[in-house]
mmCIF file of C-alpha atoms in Angstrom:
data_model
loop_
_atom_site.group_PDB
_atom_site.id
_atom_site.type_symbol
_atom_site.label_atom_id
_atom_site.label_comp_id
_atom_site.label_asym_id
_atom_site.label_seq_id
_atom_site.Cartn_x
_atom_site.Cartn_y
_atom_site.Cartn_z
ATOM 1 C CA MET A 1 50.100 60.232 49.868
ATOM 2 C CA LYS A 2 52.050 63.506 49.715
ATOM 3 C CA GLN A 3 55.044 61.790 51.298
ATOM 4 C CA VAL A 4 54.919 59.069 48.660
ATOM 5 C CA LEU A 5 54.750 61.600 45.812
ATOM 6 C CA LYS A 6 57.578 63.732 47.231
ATOM 7 C CA LEU A 7 59.916 60.760 47.747
ATOM 8 C CA THR A 8 59.069 59.303 44.351
ATOM 9 C CA LYS A 9 59.766 62.682 42.742
ATOM 10 C CA ARG A 10 63.011 62.906 44.659
ATOM 11 C CA ASN A 11 64.150 59.491 43.412
ATOM 12 C CA VAL A 12 63.276 60.170 39.776
ATOM 13 C CA ILE A 13 65.016 63.540 39.784
ATOM 14 C CA LEU A 14 68.161 62.112 41.421
ATOM 15 C CA PHE A 15 68.340 59.370 38.824
ATOM 16 C CA PHE A 16 68.182 61.713 35.847
ATOM 17 C CA LYS A 17 70.537 64.228 37.553
ATOM 18 C CA ASP A 18 73.149 61.491 38.033
ATOM 19 C CA LYS A 19 74.819 61.262 34.608
ATOM 20 C CA GLY A 20 76.397 57.924 35.592
ATOM 21 C CA PHE A 21 73.016 56.266 36.233
ATOM 22 C CA PHE A 22 71.508 57.747 33.086
ATOM 23 C CA PHE A 23 74.465 56.848 30.853
ATOM 24 C CA VAL A 24 74.600 53.225 32.083
ATOM 25 C CA SER A 25 70.859 52.803 31.472
ATOM 26 C CA LEU A 26 71.303 53.841 27.822
ATOM 27 C CA ILE A 27 74.316 51.609 27.068
ATOM 28 C CA ILE A 28 72.351 48.487 26.149
ATOM 29 C CA PRO A 29 69.872 50.145 23.768
ATOM 30 C CA VAL A 30 72.779 51.927 22.033
ATOM 31 C CA VAL A 31 74.912 48.798 21.853
ATOM 32 C CA LEU A 32 71.984 46.804 20.489
ATOM 33 C CA LEU A 33 71.325 49.463 17.867
ATOM 34 C CA LEU A 34 74.962 49.325 16.797
ATOM 35 C CA LEU A 35 74.922 45.533 16.705
ATOM 36 C CA TYR A 36 71.915 45.584 14.385
ATOM 37 C CA ALA A 37 73.459 48.284 12.210
ATOM 38 C CA LEU A 38 76.826 46.502 11.890
ATOM 39 C CA PHE A 39 75.968 42.841 12.118
ATOM 40 C CA LEU A 40 72.572 41.571 13.200
ATOM 41 C CA GLY A 41 70.623 43.551 10.625
ATOM 42 C CA LYS A 42 72.424 41.792 7.762
ATOM 43 C CA VAL A 43 72.026 38.390 9.469
ATOM 44 C CA TYR A 44 68.272 38.844 9.897
ATOM 45 C CA ARG A 45 67.904 40.192 6.377
ATOM 46 C CA ASP A 46 69.729 37.192 4.885
ATOM 47 C CA SER A 47 67.819 34.783 7.092
ATOM 48 C CA PHE A 48 64.507 36.322 6.104
ATOM 49 C CA ILE A 49 65.272 36.223 2.401
ATOM 50 C CA GLY A 50 66.567 32.660 2.618
ATOM 51 C CA ALA A 51 63.435 31.494 4.392
ATOM 52 C CA LEU A 52 61.083 32.940 1.736
ATOM 53 C CA GLY A 53 61.421 29.758 -0.283
ATOM 54 C CA GLY A 54 61.623 31.403 -3.657
ATOM 55 C CA PHE A 55 58.879 33.963 -3.029
ATOM 56 C CA SER A 56 59.702 37.556 -3.974
ATOM 57 C CA VAL A 57 58.750 40.490 -1.753
ATOM 58 C CA SER A 58 59.487 44.215 -1.935
ATOM 59 C CA LYS A 59 62.671 45.731 -0.513
ATOM 60 C CA THR A 60 60.556 47.950 1.700
ATOM 61 C CA LEU A 61 58.977 44.859 3.285
ATOM 62 C CA ILE A 62 62.387 43.309 3.878
ATOM 63 C CA ASP A 63 63.637 46.515 5.500
ATOM 64 C CA GLY A 64 60.412 46.730 7.520
ATOM 65 C CA PHE A 65 60.961 43.183 8.795
ATOM 66 C CA VAL A 66 64.517 43.967 9.936
ATOM 67 C CA GLY A 67 63.308 47.206 11.486
ATOM 68 C CA ALA A 68 60.518 45.443 13.360
ATOM 69 C CA GLN A 69 63.038 42.918 14.705
ATOM 70 C CA LEU A 70 65.183 45.831 15.868
ATOM 71 C CA CYS A 71 62.207 47.515 17.475
ATOM 72 C CA SER A 72 61.075 44.440 19.396
ATOM 73 C CA SER A 73 64.580 43.544 20.561
ATOM 74 C CA ILE A 74 65.468 47.016 21.812
ATOM 75 C CA LEU A 75 62.222 47.442 23.683
ATOM 76 C CA SER A 76 62.274 44.001 25.299
ATOM 77 C CA VAL A 77 65.880 44.410 26.487
ATOM 78 C CA THR A 78 65.522 48.074 27.541
ATOM 79 C CA CYS A 79 62.583 47.408 29.858
ATOM 80 C CA VAL A 80 64.648 44.929 31.861
ATOM 81 C CA THR A 81 68.120 46.425 31.892
ATOM 82 C CA VAL A 82 66.956 49.963 32.697
ATOM 83 C CA ALA A 83 64.919 48.651 35.643
ATOM 84 C CA PHE A 84 68.114 47.283 37.204
ATOM 85 C CA CYS A 85 69.971 50.526 36.515
ATOM 86 C CA SER A 86 67.168 52.563 38.084
ATOM 87 C CA ASN A 87 67.316 50.532 41.271
ATOM 88 C CA MET A 88 70.940 51.548 41.733
ATOM 89 C CA LEU A 89 69.599 54.547 43.581
ATOM 90 C CA MET A 90 68.051 52.410 46.334
ATOM 91 C CA VAL A 91 71.314 50.574 46.788
ATOM 92 C CA GLN A 92 73.252 53.844 46.808
ATOM 93 C CA ASP A 93 70.914 55.177 49.520
ATOM 94 C CA LYS A 94 71.680 52.073 51.579
ATOM 95 C CA ALA A 95 75.426 52.514 51.100
ATOM 96 C CA THR A 96 75.360 56.178 52.103
ATOM 97 C CA GLY A 97 72.961 55.674 55.044
ATOM 98 C CA VAL A 98 70.120 57.674 53.496
ATOM 99 C CA TYR A 99 67.846 54.630 53.447
ATOM 100 C CA SER A 100 68.364 54.068 57.210
ATOM 101 C CA ASP A 101 67.640 57.741 57.902
ATOM 102 C CA LEU A 102 64.408 57.548 55.907
ATOM 103 C CA ALA A 103 63.488 54.246 57.591
ATOM 104 C CA ILE A 104 63.528 55.841 61.073
ATOM 105 C CA SER A 105 61.744 59.006 59.892
ATOM 106 C CA PRO A 106 57.964 59.553 60.253
ATOM 107 C CA VAL A 107 57.567 57.992 56.758
ATOM 108 C CA LYS A 108 55.908 54.619 57.075
ATOM 109 C CA LYS A 109 58.211 51.756 56.104
ATOM 110 C CA GLU A 110 55.658 50.357 53.647
ATOM 111 C CA LYS A 111 55.475 53.723 51.887
ATOM 112 C CA LEU A 112 59.260 53.943 51.697
ATOM 113 C CA GLY A 113 59.549 50.614 49.845
ATOM 114 C CA PHE A 114 56.686 51.623 47.576
ATOM 115 C CA THR A 115 58.383 54.920 46.614
ATOM 116 C CA TYR A 116 61.502 53.101 45.379
ATOM 117 C CA PHE A 117 59.369 50.683 43.394
ATOM 118 C CA LEU A 118 57.245 53.482 41.936
ATOM 119 C CA SER A 119 60.215 55.686 41.011
ATOM 120 C CA THR A 120 61.971 52.745 39.373
ATOM 121 C CA GLU A 121 58.821 51.958 37.402
ATOM 122 C CA LEU A 122 58.401 55.579 36.266
ATOM 123 C CA THR A 123 62.067 55.992 35.370
ATOM 124 C CA THR A 124 62.113 52.772 33.368
ATOM 125 C CA LEU A 125 58.879 53.667 31.611
ATOM 126 C CA ILE A 126 60.202 57.097 30.601
ATOM 127 C CA ILE A 127 63.329 55.607 29.026
ATOM 128 C CA ALA A 128 61.440 52.639 27.469
ATOM 129 C CA LEU A 129 58.810 54.951 25.949
ATOM 130 C CA SER A 130 61.589 57.229 24.675
ATOM 131 C CA SER A 131 63.204 54.173 23.059
ATOM 132 C CA ALA A 132 59.854 53.227 21.540
ATOM 133 C CA LEU A 133 59.563 56.689 20.020
ATOM 134 C CA VAL A 134 63.045 56.373 18.467
ATOM 135 C CA THR A 135 62.296 52.934 17.066
ATOM 136 C CA PHE A 136 58.957 54.144 15.657
ATOM 137 C CA ILE A 137 60.817 56.944 13.898
ATOM 138 C CA TYR A 138 63.298 54.400 12.560
ATOM 139 C CA LEU A 139 60.433 52.246 11.253
ATOM 140 C CA ALA A 140 58.850 55.239 9.568
ATOM 141 C CA PHE A 141 61.960 55.544 7.392
ATOM 142 C CA SER A 142 62.838 51.854 6.952
ATOM 143 C CA GLY A 143 59.376 50.379 6.420
ATOM 144 C CA TRP A 144 56.214 51.159 8.402
ATOM 145 C CA TYR A 145 53.719 48.316 8.790
ATOM 146 C CA LEU A 146 52.367 49.008 12.271
ATOM 147 C CA SER A 147 48.721 49.773 12.823
ATOM 148 C CA VAL A 148 47.489 51.950 15.656
ATOM 149 C CA PHE A 149 46.352 48.755 17.385
ATOM 150 C CA ASP A 150 49.834 47.281 17.026
ATOM 151 C CA MET A 151 51.361 50.375 18.606
ATOM 152 C CA LEU A 152 48.963 50.193 21.541
ATOM 153 C CA LEU A 153 49.765 46.532 22.026
ATOM 154 C CA LEU A 154 53.501 47.347 22.022
ATOM 155 C CA LEU A 155 52.890 50.003 24.667
ATOM 156 C CA LEU A 156 50.984 47.451 26.720
ATOM 157 C CA ASP A 157 53.966 45.071 26.351
ATOM 158 C CA ILE A 158 56.256 47.814 27.632
ATOM 159 C CA LEU A 159 54.038 48.364 30.663
ATOM 160 C CA LEU A 160 53.854 44.689 31.517
ATOM 161 C CA LEU A 161 57.551 43.927 31.073
ATOM 162 C CA THR A 162 58.574 47.134 32.852
ATOM 163 C CA THR A 163 56.405 46.176 35.854
ATOM 164 C CA MET A 164 57.793 42.611 35.942
ATOM 165 C CA ALA A 165 61.413 43.804 35.586
ATOM 166 C CA THR A 166 60.913 46.495 38.246
ATOM 167 C CA LEU A 167 59.611 43.882 40.695
ATOM 168 C CA VAL A 168 62.474 41.495 40.001
ATOM 169 C CA SER A 169 65.113 44.242 40.254
ATOM 170 C CA SER A 170 63.503 45.520 43.483
ATOM 171 C CA ILE A 171 63.619 42.013 44.992
ATOM 172 C CA VAL A 172 67.263 41.556 44.029
ATOM 173 C CA SER A 173 68.242 45.061 45.143
ATOM 174 C CA SER A 174 66.631 44.556 48.557
ATOM 175 C CA PHE A 175 69.406 42.083 49.362
ATOM 176 C CA LEU A 176 72.249 44.286 48.085
ATOM 177 C CA SER A 177 74.027 47.004 50.056
ATOM 178 C CA THR A 178 76.874 48.278 47.883
ATOM 179 C CA GLN A 179 77.075 49.880 44.448
ATOM 180 C CA GLY A 180 79.617 47.292 43.431
ATOM 181 C CA GLN A 181 77.071 44.553 44.013
ATOM 182 C CA ILE A 182 74.307 46.191 42.011
ATOM 183 C CA SER A 183 76.750 47.093 39.247
ATOM 184 C CA ALA A 184 77.828 43.456 39.005
ATOM 185 C CA VAL A 185 74.184 42.294 38.876
ATOM 186 C CA GLY A 186 73.335 44.960 36.303
ATOM 187 C CA THR A 187 76.266 43.899 34.118
ATOM 188 C CA LEU A 188 75.234 40.260 34.380
ATOM 189 C CA VAL A 189 71.644 41.045 33.438
ATOM 190 C CA SER A 190 72.646 43.373 30.612
ATOM 191 C CA THR A 191 75.002 40.751 29.163
ATOM 192 C CA GLY A 192 72.877 37.642 29.536
ATOM 193 C CA TYR A 193 69.246 38.661 29.358
ATOM 194 C CA GLY A 194 69.187 39.424 25.643
ATOM 195 C CA TYR A 195 70.442 35.933 24.847
ATOM 196 C CA ILE A 196 68.226 33.859 27.137
ATOM 197 C CA SER A 197 65.116 35.842 26.217
ATOM 198 C CA GLY A 198 65.641 35.508 22.478
ATOM 199 C CA ALA A 199 66.092 39.221 21.914
ATOM 200 C CA TYR A 200 69.569 38.879 20.344
ATOM 201 C CA MET A 201 69.164 35.519 18.656
ATOM 202 C CA PRO A 202 65.929 33.611 17.958
ATOM 203 C CA LEU A 203 65.396 30.638 20.266
ATOM 204 C CA SER A 204 64.827 28.534 17.136
ATOM 205 C CA GLN A 205 68.625 28.640 16.697
ATOM 206 C CA PHE A 206 69.162 26.876 20.027
ATOM 207 C CA SER A 207 68.968 23.151 20.788
ATOM 208 C CA GLU A 208 65.547 21.659 21.522
ATOM 209 C CA GLY A 209 66.390 21.056 25.148
ATOM 210 C CA LEU A 210 67.517 24.641 25.707
ATOM 211 C CA ARG A 211 64.473 26.005 23.840
ATOM 212 C CA THR A 212 62.209 23.980 26.126
ATOM 213 C CA ALA A 213 64.034 25.162 29.252
ATOM 214 C CA LEU A 214 63.853 28.809 28.159
ATOM 215 C CA GLY A 215 60.190 28.348 27.368
ATOM 216 C CA PHE A 216 59.555 28.454 31.138
ATOM 217 C CA PHE A 217 61.410 31.748 31.464
ATOM 218 C CA PRO A 218 58.914 34.651 31.567
ATOM 219 C CA GLY A 219 61.325 36.954 29.710
ATOM 220 C CA THR A 220 61.101 34.806 26.568
ATOM 221 C CA HIS A 221 57.310 35.103 26.615
ATOM 222 C CA ALA A 222 57.601 38.870 26.975
ATOM 223 C CA THR A 223 59.983 39.039 24.008
ATOM 224 C CA SER A 224 57.600 36.879 21.983
ATOM 225 C CA LEU A 225 54.832 39.393 22.692
ATOM 226 C CA PHE A 226 56.986 42.208 21.328
ATOM 227 C CA ARG A 227 57.865 40.071 18.286
ATOM 228 C CA ASN A 228 54.205 39.277 17.532
ATOM 229 C CA HIS A 229 53.011 42.827 17.790
ATOM 230 C CA ALA A 230 55.939 44.393 15.920
ATOM 231 C CA LEU A 231 55.711 41.869 13.042
ATOM 232 C CA ARG A 232 51.917 41.470 12.761
ATOM 233 C CA GLY A 233 51.681 43.968 9.934
ATOM 234 C CA ILE A 234 54.640 42.332 8.176
ATOM 235 C CA TRP A 235 52.873 38.957 8.008
ATOM 236 C CA SER A 236 49.716 40.580 6.627
ATOM 237 C CA GLU A 237 51.651 42.409 3.948
ATOM 238 C CA MET A 238 53.551 39.248 3.025
ATOM 239 C CA GLN A 239 50.257 37.445 2.504
ATOM 240 C CA ALA A 240 49.059 40.353 0.335
ATOM 241 C CA GLN A 241 52.219 40.060 -1.781
ATOM 242 C CA GLY A 242 51.508 36.387 -2.471
ATOM 243 C CA VAL A 243 53.672 34.569 0.087
ATOM 244 C CA SER A 244 52.095 31.245 1.061
ATOM 245 C CA ALA A 245 50.614 30.654 4.507
ATOM 246 C CA GLU A 246 53.024 27.752 5.042
ATOM 247 C CA VAL A 247 56.101 29.960 4.535
ATOM 248 C CA ILE A 248 54.662 32.649 6.853
ATOM 249 C CA ALA A 249 53.992 29.993 9.510
ATOM 250 C CA GLU A 250 57.603 28.765 9.269
ATOM 251 C CA LEU A 251 58.886 32.350 9.563
ATOM 252 C CA LYS A 252 56.772 32.911 12.647
ATOM 253 C CA LYS A 253 58.256 29.818 14.190
ATOM 254 C CA ALA A 254 61.805 30.728 13.126
ATOM 255 C CA PHE A 255 61.614 34.230 14.637
ATOM 256 C CA ASP A 256 59.903 33.339 17.943
ATOM 257 C CA CYS A 257 56.417 34.616 17.215
ATOM 258 C CA GLU A 258 55.360 31.182 18.428
ATOM 259 C CA LEU A 259 57.254 29.542 21.243
ATOM 260 C CA TYR A 260 57.576 25.781 21.507
ATOM 261 C CA VAL A 261 57.762 23.828 24.754
ATOM 262 C CA PHE A 262 58.260 20.038 24.498
ATOM 263 C CA GLY A 263 57.503 20.416 20.778
ATOM 264 C CA ALA A 264 54.099 22.021 21.321
ATOM 265 C CA GLY A 265 53.421 25.512 20.065
ATOM 266 C CA MET A 266 52.301 28.064 22.661
ATOM 267 C CA PRO A 267 49.457 30.379 21.528
ATOM 268 C CA LEU A 268 49.692 34.127 22.157
ATOM 269 C CA TRP A 269 47.392 34.074 25.165
ATOM 270 C CA VAL A 270 49.815 31.765 26.964
ATOM 271 C CA ASN A 271 52.489 34.481 26.728
ATOM 272 C CA TYR A 272 50.135 36.897 28.476
ATOM 273 C CA VAL A 273 49.258 34.337 31.139
ATOM 274 C CA VAL A 274 52.945 33.663 31.886
ATOM 275 C CA VAL A 275 53.917 37.350 32.012
ATOM 276 C CA ILE A 276 50.900 38.484 34.074
ATOM 277 C CA GLY A 277 51.163 35.456 36.351
ATOM 278 C CA SER A 278 54.858 36.192 36.909
ATOM 279 C CA ILE A 279 54.012 39.776 37.836
ATOM 280 C CA ALA A 280 51.575 38.501 40.449
ATOM 281 C CA VAL A 281 54.118 36.042 41.925
ATOM 282 C CA PHE A 282 56.947 38.648 41.995
ATOM 283 C CA LEU A 283 54.607 41.235 43.548
ATOM 284 C CA LEU A 284 53.675 38.842 46.336
ATOM 285 C CA ALA A 285 57.323 37.968 46.903
ATOM 286 C CA TYR A 286 58.315 41.648 47.006
ATOM 287 C CA LEU A 287 55.573 42.505 49.516
ATOM 288 C CA LEU A 288 56.612 39.628 51.797
ATOM 289 C CA ILE A 289 60.295 40.679 51.612
ATOM 290 C CA MET A 290 59.472 44.317 52.350
ATOM 291 C CA ARG A 291 57.266 43.310 55.247
ATOM 292 C CA LYS A 292 60.025 41.210 56.762
ATOM 293 C CA LYS A 293 62.696 43.857 56.273
ATOM 294 C CA ASN A 294 60.508 46.644 57.660
ATOM 295 C CA LYS A 295 60.152 44.737 60.898
ATOM 296 C CA SER A 296 63.913 44.840 61.348
ATOM 297 C CA PHE A 297 63.730 48.627 61.652
ATOM 298 C CA ASN A 298 61.118 48.483 64.427
#
């Protein structure tokens, strides 16, 4: 156990000491924040007002809605992109020969793979939780409608998506051996994930066929969880301000609080089943891959 803790500590420290790793991991949250400030915020505000169907709500509620969208988008994207950035360390160790040296040391091969997974999970959690703190501060100024329960649910969402993303990035990184390869994969994930998961643009804006296809992607279900928990207080306040239940239901559909597959709405518990089930599948896949690769060092 001491070996695991020492190697995990080593990996976490090296990540935060390397300014390149740390800077790259923060690019996407910063870019997303700028996109919302310069473009997406106005788009969501106009879309929200246009969908109210003549109902009037307070400016604070409108700002709170835009802020909640920002919060859910940043957190859902950060959990995934940072996980791939964090795993750059494992690929770097392979490229420099450190991984091979550790693999033939007295450290058990199973423990070695676990330390990289654990350090990636911890690093991603630290940055994701820091992002959550920043977004909560932003919401406190723009329009706060989160309950303590909502905040706890958002933290649970972060833990679930971080774990799933860490497993996926660990599986992908196990087949890579150069920094150029992991950088290319990281760039691809950073560029495309926000679109296919609905973080940048609601899936309701896509064609029905594409919406259905993306409904099988676990990332869209994770983003929907963030949306639901960030906006739950908004819907309650809208109802208190006299907005009809029909309009609120349409807004939930328009902004991915309810996903549709083959025209059927998916309840919230389905999102949890998909995300948790995906974690189980990816964990099994990662254990099998590590077991096979560890044999090659024997």
